[in-house]
Short mmCIF file of C-alpha atoms in Angstrom, two decimals:
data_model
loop_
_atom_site.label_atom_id
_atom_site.label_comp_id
_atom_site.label_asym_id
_atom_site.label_seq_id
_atom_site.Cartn_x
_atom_site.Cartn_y
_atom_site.Cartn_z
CA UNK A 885 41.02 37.49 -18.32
CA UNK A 886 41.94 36.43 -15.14
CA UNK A 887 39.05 36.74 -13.18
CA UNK A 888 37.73 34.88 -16.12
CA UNK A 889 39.91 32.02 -16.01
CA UNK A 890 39.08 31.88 -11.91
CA UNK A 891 35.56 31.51 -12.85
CA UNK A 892 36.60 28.53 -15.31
CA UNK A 893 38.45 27.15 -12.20
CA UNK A 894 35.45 27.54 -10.08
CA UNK A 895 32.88 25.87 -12.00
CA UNK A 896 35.10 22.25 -12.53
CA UNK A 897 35.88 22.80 -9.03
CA UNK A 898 32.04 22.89 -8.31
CA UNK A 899 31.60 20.35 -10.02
CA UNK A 900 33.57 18.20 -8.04
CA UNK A 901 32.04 18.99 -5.08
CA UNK A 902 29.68 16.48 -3.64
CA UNK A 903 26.35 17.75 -3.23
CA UNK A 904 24.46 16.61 0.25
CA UNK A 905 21.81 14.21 0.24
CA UNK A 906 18.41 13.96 1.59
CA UNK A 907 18.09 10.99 3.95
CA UNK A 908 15.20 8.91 2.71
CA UNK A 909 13.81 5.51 3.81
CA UNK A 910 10.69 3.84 3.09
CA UNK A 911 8.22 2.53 5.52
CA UNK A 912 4.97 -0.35 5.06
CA UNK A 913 2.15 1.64 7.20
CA UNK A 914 -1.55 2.22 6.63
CA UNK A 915 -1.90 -0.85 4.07
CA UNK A 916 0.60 1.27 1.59
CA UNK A 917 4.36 2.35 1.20
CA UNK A 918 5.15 5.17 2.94
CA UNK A 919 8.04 7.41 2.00
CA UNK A 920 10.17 9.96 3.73
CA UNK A 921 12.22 12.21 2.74
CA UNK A 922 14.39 14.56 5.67
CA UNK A 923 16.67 17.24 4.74
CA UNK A 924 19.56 18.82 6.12
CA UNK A 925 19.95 16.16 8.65
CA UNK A 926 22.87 13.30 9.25
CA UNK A 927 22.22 10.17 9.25
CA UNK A 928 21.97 8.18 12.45
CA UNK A 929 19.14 12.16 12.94
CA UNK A 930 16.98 10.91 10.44
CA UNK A 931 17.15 7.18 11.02
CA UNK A 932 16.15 7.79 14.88
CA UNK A 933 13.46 10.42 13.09
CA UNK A 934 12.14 7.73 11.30
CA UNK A 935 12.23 5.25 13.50
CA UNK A 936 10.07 7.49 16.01
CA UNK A 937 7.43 8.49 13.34
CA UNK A 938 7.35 4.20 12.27
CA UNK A 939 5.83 4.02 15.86
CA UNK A 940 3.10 6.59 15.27
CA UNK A 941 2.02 5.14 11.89
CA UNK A 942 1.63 1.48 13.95
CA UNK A 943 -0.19 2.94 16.64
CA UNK A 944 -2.27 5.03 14.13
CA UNK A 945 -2.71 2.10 11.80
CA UNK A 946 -3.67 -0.42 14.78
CA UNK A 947 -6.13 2.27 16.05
CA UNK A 948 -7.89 3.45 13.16
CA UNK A 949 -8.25 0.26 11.21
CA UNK A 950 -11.67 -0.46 9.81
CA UNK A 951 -11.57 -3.80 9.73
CA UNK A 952 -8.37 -5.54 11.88
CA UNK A 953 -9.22 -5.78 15.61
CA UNK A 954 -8.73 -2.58 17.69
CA UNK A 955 -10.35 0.17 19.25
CA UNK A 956 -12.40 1.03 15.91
CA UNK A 957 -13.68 -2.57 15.21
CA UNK A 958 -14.64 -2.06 18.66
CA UNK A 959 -16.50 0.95 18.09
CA UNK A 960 -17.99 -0.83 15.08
CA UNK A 961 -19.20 -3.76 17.30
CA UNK A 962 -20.77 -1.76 19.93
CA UNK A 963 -22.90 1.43 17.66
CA UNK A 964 -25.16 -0.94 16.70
CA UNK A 965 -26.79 -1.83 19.89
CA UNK A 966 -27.38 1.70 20.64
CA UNK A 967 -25.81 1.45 24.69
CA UNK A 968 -23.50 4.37 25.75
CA UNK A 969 -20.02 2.74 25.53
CA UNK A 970 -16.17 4.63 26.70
CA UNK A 971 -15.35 6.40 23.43
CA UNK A 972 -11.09 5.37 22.96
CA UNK A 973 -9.23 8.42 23.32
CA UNK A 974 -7.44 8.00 20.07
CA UNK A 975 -10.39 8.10 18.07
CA UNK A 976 -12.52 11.01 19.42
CA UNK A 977 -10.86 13.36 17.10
CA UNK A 978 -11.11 11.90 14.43
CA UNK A 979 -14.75 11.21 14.63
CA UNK A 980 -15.66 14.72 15.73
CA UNK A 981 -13.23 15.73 12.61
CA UNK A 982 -15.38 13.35 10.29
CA UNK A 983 -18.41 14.66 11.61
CA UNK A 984 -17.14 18.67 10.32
CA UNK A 985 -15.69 17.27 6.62
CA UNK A 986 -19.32 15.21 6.13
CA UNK A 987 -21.51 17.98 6.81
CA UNK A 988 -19.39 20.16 4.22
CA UNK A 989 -18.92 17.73 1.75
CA UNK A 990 -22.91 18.20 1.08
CA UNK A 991 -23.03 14.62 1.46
CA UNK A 992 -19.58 13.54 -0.51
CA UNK A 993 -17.97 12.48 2.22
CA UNK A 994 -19.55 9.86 4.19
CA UNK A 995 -17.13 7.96 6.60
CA UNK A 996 -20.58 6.03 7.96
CA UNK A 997 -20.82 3.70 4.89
CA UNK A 998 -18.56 1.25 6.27
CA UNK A 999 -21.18 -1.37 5.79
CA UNK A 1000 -21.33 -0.66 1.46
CA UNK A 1001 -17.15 -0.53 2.13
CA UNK A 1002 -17.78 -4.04 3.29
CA UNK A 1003 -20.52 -5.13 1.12
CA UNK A 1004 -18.94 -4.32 -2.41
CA UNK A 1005 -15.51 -5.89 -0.61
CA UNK A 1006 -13.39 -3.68 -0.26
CA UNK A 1007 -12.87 -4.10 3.54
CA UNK A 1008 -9.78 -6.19 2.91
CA UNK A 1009 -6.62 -6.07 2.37
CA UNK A 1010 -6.62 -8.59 -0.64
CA UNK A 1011 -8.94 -6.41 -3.57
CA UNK A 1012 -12.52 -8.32 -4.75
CA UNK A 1013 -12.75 -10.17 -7.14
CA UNK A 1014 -16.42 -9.43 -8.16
CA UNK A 1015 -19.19 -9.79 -8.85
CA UNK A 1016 -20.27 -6.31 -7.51
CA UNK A 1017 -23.04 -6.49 -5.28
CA UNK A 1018 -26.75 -6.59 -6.86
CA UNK A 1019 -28.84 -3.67 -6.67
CA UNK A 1020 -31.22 -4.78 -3.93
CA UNK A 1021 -28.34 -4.98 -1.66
CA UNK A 1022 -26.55 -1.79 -2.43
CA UNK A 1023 -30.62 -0.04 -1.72
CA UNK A 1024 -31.58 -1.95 1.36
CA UNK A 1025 -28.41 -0.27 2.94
CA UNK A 1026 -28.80 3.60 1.16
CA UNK A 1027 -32.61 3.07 2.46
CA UNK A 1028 -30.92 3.03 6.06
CA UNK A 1029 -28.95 6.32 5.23
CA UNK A 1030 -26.17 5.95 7.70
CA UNK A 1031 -24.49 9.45 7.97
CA UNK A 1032 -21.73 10.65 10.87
CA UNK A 1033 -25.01 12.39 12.98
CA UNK A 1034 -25.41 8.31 13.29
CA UNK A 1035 -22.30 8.28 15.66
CA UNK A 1036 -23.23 10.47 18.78
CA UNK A 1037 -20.10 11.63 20.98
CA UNK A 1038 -20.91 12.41 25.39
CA UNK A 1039 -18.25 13.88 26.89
CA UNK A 1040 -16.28 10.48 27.32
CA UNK A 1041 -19.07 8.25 26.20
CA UNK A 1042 -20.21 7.78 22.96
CA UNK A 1043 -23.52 5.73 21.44
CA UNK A 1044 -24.78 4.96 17.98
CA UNK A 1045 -28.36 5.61 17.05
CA UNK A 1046 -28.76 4.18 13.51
CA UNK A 1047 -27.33 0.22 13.09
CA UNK A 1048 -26.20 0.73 9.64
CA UNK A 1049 -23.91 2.93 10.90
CA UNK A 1050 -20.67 1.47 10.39
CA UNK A 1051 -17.34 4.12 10.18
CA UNK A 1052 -14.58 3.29 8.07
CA UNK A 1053 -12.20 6.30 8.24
CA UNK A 1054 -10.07 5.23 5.07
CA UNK A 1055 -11.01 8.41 2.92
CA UNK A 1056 -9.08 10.44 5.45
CA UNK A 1057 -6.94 8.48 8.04
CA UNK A 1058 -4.15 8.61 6.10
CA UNK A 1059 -4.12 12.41 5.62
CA UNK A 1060 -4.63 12.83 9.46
CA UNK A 1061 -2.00 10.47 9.83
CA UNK A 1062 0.67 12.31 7.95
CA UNK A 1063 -0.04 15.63 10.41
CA UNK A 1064 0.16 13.88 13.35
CA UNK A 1065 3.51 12.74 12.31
CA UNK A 1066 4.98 15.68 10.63
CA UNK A 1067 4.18 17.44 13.83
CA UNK A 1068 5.96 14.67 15.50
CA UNK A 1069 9.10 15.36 12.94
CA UNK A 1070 9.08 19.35 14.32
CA UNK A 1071 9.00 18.28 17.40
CA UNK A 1072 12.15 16.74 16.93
CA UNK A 1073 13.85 19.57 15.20
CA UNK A 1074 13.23 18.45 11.66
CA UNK A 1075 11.97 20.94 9.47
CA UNK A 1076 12.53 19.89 6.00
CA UNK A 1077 10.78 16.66 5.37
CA UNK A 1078 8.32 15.16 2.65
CA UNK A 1079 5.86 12.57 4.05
CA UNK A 1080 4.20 10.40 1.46
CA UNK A 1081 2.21 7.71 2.44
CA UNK A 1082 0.60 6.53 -0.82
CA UNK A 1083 -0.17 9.18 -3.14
CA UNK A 1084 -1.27 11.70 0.34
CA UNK A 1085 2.12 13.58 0.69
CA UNK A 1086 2.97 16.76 2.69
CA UNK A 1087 5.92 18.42 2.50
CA UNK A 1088 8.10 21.09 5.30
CA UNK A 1089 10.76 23.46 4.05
CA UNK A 1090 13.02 23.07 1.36
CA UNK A 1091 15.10 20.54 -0.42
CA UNK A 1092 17.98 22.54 0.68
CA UNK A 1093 17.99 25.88 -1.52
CA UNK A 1094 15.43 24.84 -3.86
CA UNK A 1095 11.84 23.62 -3.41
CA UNK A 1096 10.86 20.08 -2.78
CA UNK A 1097 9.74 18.60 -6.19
CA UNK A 1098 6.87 16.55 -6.58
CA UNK A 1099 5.31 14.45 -9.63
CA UNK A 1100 2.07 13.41 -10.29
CA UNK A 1101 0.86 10.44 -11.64
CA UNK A 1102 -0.65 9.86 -14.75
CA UNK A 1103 -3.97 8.14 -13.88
CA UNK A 1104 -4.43 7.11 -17.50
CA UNK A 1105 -1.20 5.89 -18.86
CA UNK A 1106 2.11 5.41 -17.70
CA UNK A 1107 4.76 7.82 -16.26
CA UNK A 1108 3.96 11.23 -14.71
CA UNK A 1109 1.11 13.65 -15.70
CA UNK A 1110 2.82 16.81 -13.81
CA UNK A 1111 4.83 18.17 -11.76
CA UNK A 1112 5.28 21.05 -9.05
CA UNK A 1113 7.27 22.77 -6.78
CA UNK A 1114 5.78 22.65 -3.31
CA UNK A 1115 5.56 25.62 -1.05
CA UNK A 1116 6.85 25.54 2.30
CA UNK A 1117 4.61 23.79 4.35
CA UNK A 1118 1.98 22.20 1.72
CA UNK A 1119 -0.26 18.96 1.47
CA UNK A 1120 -0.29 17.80 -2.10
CA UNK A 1121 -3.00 14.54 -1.80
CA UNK A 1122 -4.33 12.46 -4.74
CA UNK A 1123 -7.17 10.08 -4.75
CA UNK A 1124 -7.69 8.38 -7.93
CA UNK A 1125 -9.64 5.45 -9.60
CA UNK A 1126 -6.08 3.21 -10.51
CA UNK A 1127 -5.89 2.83 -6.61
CA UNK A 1128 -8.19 -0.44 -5.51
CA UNK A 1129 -10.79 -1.96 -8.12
CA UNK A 1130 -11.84 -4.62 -9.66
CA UNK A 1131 -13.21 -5.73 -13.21
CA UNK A 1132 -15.93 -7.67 -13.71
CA UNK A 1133 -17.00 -8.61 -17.22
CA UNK A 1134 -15.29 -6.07 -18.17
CA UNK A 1135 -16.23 -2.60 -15.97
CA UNK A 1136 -13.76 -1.42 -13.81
CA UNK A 1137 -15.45 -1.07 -9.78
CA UNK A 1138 -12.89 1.27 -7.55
CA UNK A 1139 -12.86 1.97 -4.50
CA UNK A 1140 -14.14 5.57 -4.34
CA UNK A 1141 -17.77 4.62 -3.44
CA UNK A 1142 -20.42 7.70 -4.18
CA UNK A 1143 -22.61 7.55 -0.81
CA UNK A 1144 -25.80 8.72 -2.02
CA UNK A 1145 -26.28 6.56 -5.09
CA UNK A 1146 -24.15 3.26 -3.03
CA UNK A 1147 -21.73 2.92 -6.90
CA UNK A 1148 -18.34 3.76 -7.83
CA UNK A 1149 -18.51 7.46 -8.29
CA UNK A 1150 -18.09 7.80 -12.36
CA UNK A 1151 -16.88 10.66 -14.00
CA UNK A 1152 -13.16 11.47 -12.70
CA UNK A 1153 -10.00 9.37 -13.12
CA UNK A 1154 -8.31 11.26 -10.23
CA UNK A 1155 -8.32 14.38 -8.37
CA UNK A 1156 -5.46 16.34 -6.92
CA UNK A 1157 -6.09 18.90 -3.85
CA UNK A 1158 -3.29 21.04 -2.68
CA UNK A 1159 -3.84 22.58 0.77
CA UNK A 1160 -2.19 23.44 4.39
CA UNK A 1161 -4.08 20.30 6.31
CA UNK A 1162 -3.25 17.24 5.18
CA UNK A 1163 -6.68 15.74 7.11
CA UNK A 1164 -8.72 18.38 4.90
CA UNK A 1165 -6.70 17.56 2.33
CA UNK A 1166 -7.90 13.92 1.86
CA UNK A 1167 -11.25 14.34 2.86
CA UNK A 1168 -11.89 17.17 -0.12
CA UNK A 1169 -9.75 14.81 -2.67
CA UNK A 1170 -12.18 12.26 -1.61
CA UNK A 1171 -15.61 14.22 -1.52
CA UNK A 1172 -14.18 16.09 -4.38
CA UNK A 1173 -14.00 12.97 -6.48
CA UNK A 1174 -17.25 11.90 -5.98
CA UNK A 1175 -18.54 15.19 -6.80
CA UNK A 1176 -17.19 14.43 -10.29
CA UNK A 1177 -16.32 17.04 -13.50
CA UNK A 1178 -20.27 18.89 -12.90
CA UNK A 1179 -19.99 19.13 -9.01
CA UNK A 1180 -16.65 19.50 -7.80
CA UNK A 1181 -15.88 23.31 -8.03
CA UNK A 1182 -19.35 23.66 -5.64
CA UNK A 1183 -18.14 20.85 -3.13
CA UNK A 1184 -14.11 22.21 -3.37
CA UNK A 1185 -15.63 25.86 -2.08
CA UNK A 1186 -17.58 24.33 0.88
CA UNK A 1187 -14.95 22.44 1.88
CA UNK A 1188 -12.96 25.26 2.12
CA UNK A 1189 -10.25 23.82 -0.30
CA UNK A 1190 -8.40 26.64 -2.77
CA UNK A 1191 -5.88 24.38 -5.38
CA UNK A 1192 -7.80 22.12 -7.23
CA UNK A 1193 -7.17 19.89 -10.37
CA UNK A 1194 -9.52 17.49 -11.49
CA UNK A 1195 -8.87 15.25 -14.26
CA UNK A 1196 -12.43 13.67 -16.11
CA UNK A 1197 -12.63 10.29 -17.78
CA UNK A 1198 -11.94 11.76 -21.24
CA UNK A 1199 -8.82 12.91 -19.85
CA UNK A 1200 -10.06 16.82 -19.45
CA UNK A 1201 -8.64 18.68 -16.80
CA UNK A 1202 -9.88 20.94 -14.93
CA UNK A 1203 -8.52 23.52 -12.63
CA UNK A 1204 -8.13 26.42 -10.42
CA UNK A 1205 -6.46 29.42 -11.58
CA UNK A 1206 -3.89 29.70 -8.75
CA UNK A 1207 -2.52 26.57 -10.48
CA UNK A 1208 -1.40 27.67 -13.64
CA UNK A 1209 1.53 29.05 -12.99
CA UNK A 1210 2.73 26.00 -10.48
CA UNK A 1211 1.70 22.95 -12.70
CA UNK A 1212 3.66 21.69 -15.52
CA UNK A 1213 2.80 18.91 -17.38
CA UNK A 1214 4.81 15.99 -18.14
CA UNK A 1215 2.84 14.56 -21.12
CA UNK A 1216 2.40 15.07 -24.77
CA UNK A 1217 0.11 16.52 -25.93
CA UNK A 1218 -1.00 18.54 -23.49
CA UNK A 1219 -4.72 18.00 -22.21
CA UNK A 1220 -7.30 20.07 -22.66
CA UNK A 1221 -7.50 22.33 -20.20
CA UNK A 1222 -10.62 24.02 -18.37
CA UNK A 1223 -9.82 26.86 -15.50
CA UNK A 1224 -12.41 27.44 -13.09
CA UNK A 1225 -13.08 30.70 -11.62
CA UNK A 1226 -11.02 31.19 -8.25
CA UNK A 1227 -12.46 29.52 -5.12
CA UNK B 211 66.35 37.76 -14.62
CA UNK B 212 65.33 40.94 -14.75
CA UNK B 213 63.80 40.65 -18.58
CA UNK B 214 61.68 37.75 -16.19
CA UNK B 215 60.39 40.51 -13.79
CA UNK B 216 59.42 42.92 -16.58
CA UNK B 217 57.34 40.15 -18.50
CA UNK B 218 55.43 39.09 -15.33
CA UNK B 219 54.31 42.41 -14.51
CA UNK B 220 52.97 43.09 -18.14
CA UNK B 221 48.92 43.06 -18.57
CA UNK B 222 48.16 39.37 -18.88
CA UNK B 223 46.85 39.91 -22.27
CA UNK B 224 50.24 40.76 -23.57
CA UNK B 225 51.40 37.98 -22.07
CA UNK B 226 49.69 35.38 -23.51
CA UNK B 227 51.15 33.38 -26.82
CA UNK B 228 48.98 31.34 -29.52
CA UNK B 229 49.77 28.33 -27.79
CA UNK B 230 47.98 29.71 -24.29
CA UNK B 231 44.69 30.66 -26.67
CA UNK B 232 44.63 26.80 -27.86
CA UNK B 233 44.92 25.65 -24.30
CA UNK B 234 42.02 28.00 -23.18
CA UNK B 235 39.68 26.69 -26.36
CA UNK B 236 40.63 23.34 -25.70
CA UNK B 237 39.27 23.62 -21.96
CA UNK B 238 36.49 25.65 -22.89
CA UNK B 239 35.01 23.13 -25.14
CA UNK B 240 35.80 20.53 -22.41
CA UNK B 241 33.82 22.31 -20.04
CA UNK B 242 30.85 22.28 -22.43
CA UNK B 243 31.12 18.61 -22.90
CA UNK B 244 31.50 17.92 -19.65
CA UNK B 245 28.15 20.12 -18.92
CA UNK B 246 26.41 18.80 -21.80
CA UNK B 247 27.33 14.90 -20.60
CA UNK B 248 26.87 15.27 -16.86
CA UNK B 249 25.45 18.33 -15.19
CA UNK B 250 22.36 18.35 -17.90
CA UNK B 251 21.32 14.90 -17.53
CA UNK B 252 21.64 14.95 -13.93
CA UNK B 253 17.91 14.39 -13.69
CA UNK B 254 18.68 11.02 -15.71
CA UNK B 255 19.58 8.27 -13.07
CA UNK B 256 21.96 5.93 -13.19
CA UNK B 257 20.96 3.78 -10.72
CA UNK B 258 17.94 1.96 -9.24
CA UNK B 259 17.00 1.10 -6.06
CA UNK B 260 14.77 -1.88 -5.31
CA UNK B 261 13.05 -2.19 -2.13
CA UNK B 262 11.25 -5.17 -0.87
CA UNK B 263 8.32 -3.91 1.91
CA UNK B 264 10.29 -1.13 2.57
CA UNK B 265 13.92 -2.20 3.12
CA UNK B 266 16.41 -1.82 0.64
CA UNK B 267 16.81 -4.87 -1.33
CA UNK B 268 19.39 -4.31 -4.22
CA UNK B 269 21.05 -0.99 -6.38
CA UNK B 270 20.93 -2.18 -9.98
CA UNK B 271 23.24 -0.17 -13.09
CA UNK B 272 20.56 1.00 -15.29
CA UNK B 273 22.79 0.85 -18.04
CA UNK B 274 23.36 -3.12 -17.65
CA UNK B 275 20.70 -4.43 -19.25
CA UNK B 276 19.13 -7.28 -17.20
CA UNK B 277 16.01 -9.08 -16.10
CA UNK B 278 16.09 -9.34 -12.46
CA UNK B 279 13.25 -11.54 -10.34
CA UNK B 280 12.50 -9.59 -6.72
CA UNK B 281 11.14 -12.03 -4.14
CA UNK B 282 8.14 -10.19 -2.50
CA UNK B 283 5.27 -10.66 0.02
CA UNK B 284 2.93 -12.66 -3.09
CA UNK B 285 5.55 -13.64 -5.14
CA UNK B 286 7.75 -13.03 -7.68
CA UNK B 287 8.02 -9.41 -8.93
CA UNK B 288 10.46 -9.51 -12.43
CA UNK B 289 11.75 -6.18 -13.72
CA UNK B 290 13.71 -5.26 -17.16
CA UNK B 291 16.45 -3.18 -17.13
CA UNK B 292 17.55 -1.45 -20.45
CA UNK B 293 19.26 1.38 -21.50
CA UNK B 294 19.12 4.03 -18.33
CA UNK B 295 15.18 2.64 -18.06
CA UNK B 296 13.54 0.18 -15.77
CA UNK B 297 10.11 -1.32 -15.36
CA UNK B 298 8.04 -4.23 -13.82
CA UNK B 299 7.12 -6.54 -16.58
CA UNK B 300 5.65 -9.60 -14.56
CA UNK B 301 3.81 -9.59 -11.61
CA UNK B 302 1.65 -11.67 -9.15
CA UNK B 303 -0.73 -9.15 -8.29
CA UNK B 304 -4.54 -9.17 -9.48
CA UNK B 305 -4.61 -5.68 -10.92
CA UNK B 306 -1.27 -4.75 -12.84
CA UNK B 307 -0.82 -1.78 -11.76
CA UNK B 308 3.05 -1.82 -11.46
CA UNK B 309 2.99 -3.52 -15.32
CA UNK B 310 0.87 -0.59 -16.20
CA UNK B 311 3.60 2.31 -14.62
CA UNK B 312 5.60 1.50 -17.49
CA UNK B 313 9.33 2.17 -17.95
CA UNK B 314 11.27 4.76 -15.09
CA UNK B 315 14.27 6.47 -15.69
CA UNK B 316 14.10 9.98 -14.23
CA UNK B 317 15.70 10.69 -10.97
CA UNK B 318 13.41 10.30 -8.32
CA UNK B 319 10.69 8.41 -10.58
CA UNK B 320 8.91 5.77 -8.85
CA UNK B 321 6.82 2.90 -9.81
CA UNK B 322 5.63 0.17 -6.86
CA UNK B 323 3.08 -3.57 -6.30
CA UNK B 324 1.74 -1.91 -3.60
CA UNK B 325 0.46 -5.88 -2.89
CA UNK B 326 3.77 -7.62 -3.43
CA UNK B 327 5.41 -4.92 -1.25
CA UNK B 328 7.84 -4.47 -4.00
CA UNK B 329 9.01 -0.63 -5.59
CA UNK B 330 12.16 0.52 -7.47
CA UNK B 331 13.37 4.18 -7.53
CA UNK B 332 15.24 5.47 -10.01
CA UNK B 333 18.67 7.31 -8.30
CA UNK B 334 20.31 10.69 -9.34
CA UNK B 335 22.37 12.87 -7.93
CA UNK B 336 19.88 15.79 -8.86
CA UNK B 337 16.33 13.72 -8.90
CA UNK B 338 13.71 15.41 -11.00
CA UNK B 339 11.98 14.33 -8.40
CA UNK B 340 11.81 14.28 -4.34
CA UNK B 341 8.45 12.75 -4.12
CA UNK B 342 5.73 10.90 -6.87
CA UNK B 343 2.38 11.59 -5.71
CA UNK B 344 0.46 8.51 -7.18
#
């Protein structure tokens, strides 16, 4: 009885307690919100954290913008005229990076179509307003078939050989983005953090002694579709159709442009890829996308991807197996849902 | 005195009177209510935060019900509070998308005008969530 009424004690008493809080902020970075979550640090720790990683995401964003001026625009002026020019430091790796996640996206992922970016108008900040561009235009650029082997690096030099060339590194910036700077965040000691810069999130440790939690949006409706508990070091990146579009007389035109037909990729409503590189990460979510419901198990294996969930127009998801267990889903009813073999 | 000492080192069940057994029921059923009210609804929030491109703009009782307009980077964002719920209901944006989030009221929920640089978070103590991938 005693012990018992201890326990009794112990529990109100528990109650009382305050429980610690994660020190979160949001940030405006890469054309998006950006939010970040630290644990287990005080405050003035993860304001100065913050602070530190705000810097990267301005450098980042100033040097890897596709259309503001900086060293990228610069790029973009100078590969068309086909003379050897000083490749910028800060955007080597990402082009030799681009170059790898093209080749095994079987043509998904094409970070060379900056010129069909810029013709359907989505190279803005403001979204179009239509109409979508006519067919004649959309062909006279695939006919050109601008592709990363376009974009030839030399040692410090680098040249273009094809003039519709034109790179536009929004289908994976932000994902290489979000390394960089939760590297930056071990660096300074933190490791138990949640970095997500507009739907492409990674996460470090724990949310103190549980897992960090993480919804996903519904891409069809309001509220959230699922939810999971991230593992310890884990990229959890969405790319989905609700994110830029437009509507003209009465079809929805997003942002996710399918390289090798020059539309709107049809047939998914979003795409969630969970992986240990949040670069890979985006690139797959984007490549995987454009495969669509028929292609994307095929273009998820070659780009060496393993947690997949795909949700179809019809509202059909599909999935790895791996994912079963982690997923739970936050609407009613459920979906239908299709498990693919195990990549 | 001493019939004092010989009481107090008797098993505590043979101690105890009809009147302790109320007192022990009584705070029993407390403790459930008290579980039931707060510690199971933890993932509810109580609070909102609204941010305006990134800095925090205003905490808001989600159990006052209120309109409230939020000056952002376009215009005028106006959100509806009502019971333990908030949403966006007007908007200048072109698309909608923060109309189209809906209502919010789970710890850690999120909805945002990414273009009007406007987003409201709903506050627990125990979020459901840490992080809304969207």
């Amino acid at each position: 009885m005693r012990a018992f009424l201890i326990l009794v004690f112990l529990s109100l008493a528990a109650g009382c307690t305050p429980q610690p809080q994660a020190y979160h902020e949001q940030l405006v970075g890469f054309g998006t919100l950006i939010d970040v979550k630290i644990w287990g640090v005080d405050e003035q720790t993860g304001r100065n954290a913050v602070r530190a990683i705000e810097d990267d995401f301005k450098y980042m964003h100033f040097a890897w913008h596709a259309w503001e001026p900086g060293p990228l625009s610069r790029i973009n002026e100078l590969l068309p005229t086909g003379e050897r020019f000083s490749a910028p430091p800060s955007i080597i790796p990402l082009i030799n990076k681009a170059k790898d996640f093209a080749h095994k996206s079987q043509g998904k992922f094409n970070p060379a179509i900056g010129h069909l970016i810029k013709l359907w108008g989505f190279a803005s900040d403001d979204p179009p307003l239509g109409p979508p561009p006519s067919p004649e235009q959309i062909n006279a650029l695939l006919e050109q078939k601008p592709s990363m082997d376009d974009v030839v690096i030399d040692g410090i030099e680098m040249y273009g050989t094809n003039p519709a060339a034109r790179l536009d590194f929004g289908g994976f910036a932000k994902g290489y983005g979000v390394d960089v700077v939760i590297e930056h965040l071990r660096e300074m000691g933190i490791n138990n953090a949640v970095v997500n810069a507009g739907g492409d999130l990674r996460a470090i440790g724990r949310h103190g002694k549980r897992p960090w939690r993480i919804g996903i949006r519904n891409p069809r409706g309001p509220g959230i579709l699922a939810s999971v508990d991230v593992q310890e070091d884990e990229c959890v990146f969405t790319s989905g159709d609700y994110e830029r579009f437009f509507e003209y007389q009465g079809i929805r035109y997003y942002h996710i442009l399918d390289p090798r037909t020059g539309y709107p990729a049809r047939g998914a409503t979003s795409v969630t890829v969970f992986h240990n590189n949040a670069a890979e990460a985006d690139a797959a979510a984007t490549a995987i996308f454009v495969a669509g419901p028929e292609e994307w198990y095929e273009v998820a294996k070659s780009m060496g991807v393993k947690s997949v969930m795909l949700v179809d127009s019809r509202g059909t998801v599909y999935m790895t197996p791996n994912l079963k267990e982690r997923i739970y889903f936050d609407v009613k009813p459920l979906p239908k849902i299709v498990y693919s073999e195990p990549l | 005195m001493l019939r004092n000492l010989n009481q107090a080192l008797l098993p505590l069940k043979d101690r105890l009177i009809p009147g302790d057994a109320i007192v022990i029921i009584s705070a029993l059923i407390l403790l459930g209510f008290l579980y039931s009210t707060y510690w199971r609804q933890a993932y509810l929030g109580n609070q909102a935060a609204i941010m305006i491109g990134g800095k925090h703009w205003l905490n808001v009782d989600l159990f006052q019900n209120q309109w409230i307009d939020v000056p952002g980077a376009l215009g005028v964002s106006k959100l509806q509070v009502e019971d333990g719920k908030i949403r966006f209901v007007q908007s200048p944006c072109e698309t909608k998308q923060c109309i189209y989030q809906g209502w919010i009221s789970q710890g850690g929920e999120f909805a945002a005008c990414l273009p009007n640089k406007v987003s409201v978070q709903v506050l627990s103590a125990d979020p459901r969530f840490d992080s809304i991938n969207f």
